[in-house]
Amino acid sequence: MRTLTHGTAALLLALAALAGSAAPGHAETVVVDQVGKKFSTPELTIRKGDTVTFANKDPITHNVYSQSPGNAFDVKTQKPGESSDVTFSTPGDVDVQCAIHPGMKLRIHVGN
Ligand SMILES: [Cu+2]
């Protein structure tokens, strides 16, 4: 009887923890700045469904895009101070570049 009660409580706790971590709608947003013609990080790991905000903190125009299969996008021209959200839905590596500055590179690892 006593053992059963303890076991039930532990099971309920485990289920509650599972529900919290596995529930949909817990997507996160990560901000990546563009400063000095560079991304603020060369590499980033996120989960599918997460959003990356590309913020242009430079006094010049950028154009962030990717041609990686499943996660291709083009935020088009970003003037200084502008930012754009991109949601990544397909697991895999995404190579992000700037169409204006070929030296700008960022690799995003999209996990499950
Ligand atoms: Cu650029």
PDB file of C-alpha atoms and ligand atoms in Angstrom:
ATOM      1  CA  MET A   1       0.000   0.000   0.000  1.00  0.00           C
ATOM      2  CA  ARG A   2       2.678   2.400   1.034  1.00  0.00           C
ATOM      3  CA  THR A   3       4.928   1.330  -1.811  1.00  0.00           C
ATOM      4  CA  LEU A   4       2.097   1.717  -4.288  1.00  0.00           C
ATOM      5  CA  THR A   5       1.434   5.287  -3.147  1.00  0.00           C
ATOM      6  CA  HIS A   6       5.078   6.219  -3.535  1.00  0.00           C
ATOM      7  CA  GLY A   7       5.245   4.596  -6.926  1.00  0.00           C
ATOM      8  CA  THR A   8       2.136   6.375  -8.136  1.00  0.00           C
ATOM      9  CA  ALA A   9       3.449   9.738  -6.972  1.00  0.00           C
ATOM     10  CA  ALA A  10       6.777   9.136  -8.732  1.00  0.00           C
ATOM     11  CA  LEU A  11       4.989   8.117 -11.916  1.00  0.00           C
ATOM     12  CA  LEU A  12       2.825  11.231 -11.876  1.00  0.00           C
ATOM     13  CA  LEU A  13       5.889  13.411 -11.355  1.00  0.00           C
ATOM     14  CA  ALA A  14       7.657  11.697 -14.234  1.00  0.00           C
ATOM     15  CA  LEU A  15       4.634  12.187 -16.501  1.00  0.00           C
ATOM     16  CA  ALA A  16       4.383  15.849 -15.536  1.00  0.00           C
ATOM     17  CA  ALA A  17       8.062  16.381 -16.338  1.00  0.00           C
ATOM     18  CA  LEU A  18       7.658  14.596 -19.668  1.00  0.00           C
ATOM     19  CA  ALA A  19       4.627  16.666 -20.609  1.00  0.00           C
ATOM     20  CA  GLY A  20       6.510  19.849 -19.823  1.00  0.00           C
ATOM     21  CA  SER A  21       9.518  19.098 -21.973  1.00  0.00           C
ATOM     22  CA  ALA A  22       7.782  17.357 -24.859  1.00  0.00           C
ATOM     23  CA  ALA A  23       4.783  19.640 -25.243  1.00  0.00           C
ATOM     24  CA  PRO A  24       4.508  21.374 -28.600  1.00  0.00           C
ATOM     25  CA  GLY A  25       4.501  25.148 -28.748  1.00  0.00           C
ATOM     26  CA  HIS A  26       7.694  25.505 -26.762  1.00  0.00           C
ATOM     27  CA  ALA A  27       9.675  26.809 -29.708  1.00  0.00           C
ATOM     28  CA  GLU A  28      12.379  29.294 -28.891  1.00  0.00           C
ATOM     29  CA  THR A  29      13.660  32.399 -30.611  1.00  0.00           C
ATOM     30  CA  VAL A  30      17.380  33.082 -30.918  1.00  0.00           C
ATOM     31  CA  VAL A  31      18.745  36.457 -31.985  1.00  0.00           C
ATOM     32  CA  VAL A  32      21.763  36.608 -34.315  1.00  0.00           C
ATOM     33  CA  ASP A  33      23.208  40.071 -34.910  1.00  0.00           C
ATOM     34  CA  GLN A  34      25.067  41.250 -37.981  1.00  0.00           C
ATOM     35  CA  VAL A  35      27.892  43.478 -36.786  1.00  0.00           C
ATOM     36  CA  GLY A  36      31.075  44.523 -38.600  1.00  0.00           C
ATOM     37  CA  LYS A  37      30.083  42.447 -41.639  1.00  0.00           C
ATOM     38  CA  LYS A  38      29.967  39.312 -39.485  1.00  0.00           C
ATOM     39  CA  PHE A  39      27.328  37.228 -37.801  1.00  0.00           C
ATOM     40  CA  SER A  40      27.543  37.422 -34.015  1.00  0.00           C
ATOM     41  CA  THR A  41      28.237  33.674 -33.966  1.00  0.00           C
ATOM     42  CA  PRO A  42      29.706  31.402 -36.653  1.00  0.00           C
ATOM     43  CA  GLU A  43      27.630  28.438 -35.499  1.00  0.00           C
ATOM     44  CA  LEU A  44      24.318  27.879 -33.807  1.00  0.00           C
ATOM     45  CA  THR A  45      22.341  24.847 -32.677  1.00  0.00           C
ATOM     46  CA  ILE A  46      18.557  25.029 -32.466  1.00  0.00           C
ATOM     47  CA  ARG A  47      15.607  22.620 -32.622  1.00  0.00           C
ATOM     48  CA  LYS A  48      13.167  22.315 -35.484  1.00  0.00           C
ATOM     49  CA  GLY A  49      10.382  24.832 -35.070  1.00  0.00           C
ATOM     50  CA  ASP A  50      12.697  27.373 -33.458  1.00  0.00           C
ATOM     51  CA  THR A  51      13.004  30.862 -34.907  1.00  0.00           C
ATOM     52  CA  VAL A  52      16.143  32.872 -35.562  1.00  0.00           C
ATOM     53  CA  THR A  53      15.887  36.647 -35.584  1.00  0.00           C
ATOM     54  CA  PHE A  54      18.485  38.140 -37.925  1.00  0.00           C
ATOM     55  CA  ALA A  55      19.164  41.677 -36.740  1.00  0.00           C
ATOM     56  CA  ASN A  56      21.190  44.136 -38.785  1.00  0.00           C
ATOM     57  CA  LYS A  57      23.216  46.142 -36.256  1.00  0.00           C
ATOM     58  CA  ASP A  58      25.537  47.490 -38.935  1.00  0.00           C
ATOM     59  CA  PRO A  59      25.377  50.944 -40.555  1.00  0.00           C
ATOM     60  CA  ILE A  60      25.227  49.184 -43.941  1.00  0.00           C
ATOM     61  CA  THR A  61      22.713  46.998 -45.797  1.00  0.00           C
ATOM     62  CA  HIS A  62      22.755  43.190 -45.587  1.00  0.00           C
ATOM     63  CA  ASN A  63      20.818  40.400 -47.322  1.00  0.00           C
ATOM     64  CA  VAL A  64      20.772  37.152 -45.361  1.00  0.00           C
ATOM     65  CA  TYR A  65      19.783  34.001 -47.223  1.00  0.00           C
ATOM     66  CA  SER A  66      20.331  30.254 -47.462  1.00  0.00           C
ATOM     67  CA  GLN A  67      19.970  27.706 -50.227  1.00  0.00           C
ATOM     68  CA  SER A  68      20.207  24.673 -47.950  1.00  0.00           C
ATOM     69  CA  PRO A  69      17.558  22.105 -48.957  1.00  0.00           C
ATOM     70  CA  GLY A  70      14.542  22.123 -46.677  1.00  0.00           C
ATOM     71  CA  ASN A  71      15.480  25.398 -45.011  1.00  0.00           C
ATOM     72  CA  ALA A  72      16.087  27.764 -47.934  1.00  0.00           C
ATOM     73  CA  PHE A  73      15.088  31.370 -47.304  1.00  0.00           C
ATOM     74  CA  ASP A  74      15.885  34.948 -48.317  1.00  0.00           C
ATOM     75  CA  VAL A  75      15.101  37.827 -45.981  1.00  0.00           C
ATOM     76  CA  LYS A  76      15.862  40.255 -48.839  1.00  0.00           C
ATOM     77  CA  THR A  77      17.475  43.629 -48.244  1.00  0.00           C
ATOM     78  CA  GLN A  78      17.840  44.608 -44.608  1.00  0.00           C
ATOM     79  CA  LYS A  79      18.576  48.243 -43.917  1.00  0.00           C
ATOM     80  CA  PRO A  80      20.505  49.257 -40.791  1.00  0.00           C
ATOM     81  CA  GLY A  81      18.411  48.571 -37.701  1.00  0.00           C
ATOM     82  CA  GLU A  82      16.039  46.148 -39.396  1.00  0.00           C
ATOM     83  CA  SER A  83      15.496  42.554 -38.297  1.00  0.00           C
ATOM     84  CA  SER A  84      13.775  39.517 -39.788  1.00  0.00           C
ATOM     85  CA  ASP A  85      12.467  36.281 -38.278  1.00  0.00           C
ATOM     86  CA  VAL A  86      13.076  32.918 -39.935  1.00  0.00           C
ATOM     87  CA  THR A  87      11.570  29.697 -38.576  1.00  0.00           C
ATOM     88  CA  PHE A  88      13.461  26.474 -39.314  1.00  0.00           C
ATOM     89  CA  SER A  89      11.257  23.411 -39.670  1.00  0.00           C
ATOM     90  CA  THR A  90      13.532  20.806 -41.217  1.00  0.00           C
ATOM     91  CA  PRO A  91      16.300  19.061 -39.222  1.00  0.00           C
ATOM     92  CA  GLY A  92      19.734  19.395 -40.782  1.00  0.00           C
ATOM     93  CA  ASP A  93      22.541  21.870 -41.370  1.00  0.00           C
ATOM     94  CA  VAL A  94      21.711  25.283 -42.788  1.00  0.00           C
ATOM     95  CA  ASP A  95      24.460  27.356 -44.391  1.00  0.00           C
ATOM     96  CA  VAL A  96      23.565  31.018 -44.048  1.00  0.00           C
ATOM     97  CA  GLN A  97      25.263  33.765 -46.040  1.00  0.00           C
ATOM     98  CA  CYS A  98      24.886  37.389 -47.014  1.00  0.00           C
ATOM     99  CA  ALA A  99      24.278  38.077 -50.698  1.00  0.00           C
ATOM    100  CA  ILE A 100      26.163  41.367 -50.435  1.00  0.00           C
ATOM    101  CA  HIS A 101      29.129  40.224 -48.327  1.00  0.00           C
ATOM    102  CA  PRO A 102      30.268  36.704 -49.323  1.00  0.00           C
ATOM    103  CA  GLY A 103      32.583  36.550 -46.298  1.00  0.00           C
ATOM    104  CA  MET A 104      29.640  36.442 -43.889  1.00  0.00           C
ATOM    105  CA  LYS A 105      28.943  32.848 -42.935  1.00  0.00           C
ATOM    106  CA  LEU A 106      26.838  31.138 -40.326  1.00  0.00           C
ATOM    107  CA  ARG A 107      25.998  27.457 -39.962  1.00  0.00           C
ATOM    108  CA  ILE A 108      22.823  26.561 -38.125  1.00  0.00           C
ATOM    109  CA  HIS A 109      22.345  23.001 -36.908  1.00  0.00           C
ATOM    110  CA  VAL A 110      18.629  22.259 -36.737  1.00  0.00           C
ATOM    111  CA  GLY A 111      17.997  19.316 -34.437  1.00  0.00           C
ATOM    112  CA  ASN A 112      14.861  17.249 -33.926  1.00  0.00           C
TER     113      ASN A 112
HETATM  114 CU    CU B   1      26.052  41.664 -45.611  1.00  0.00          CU
END
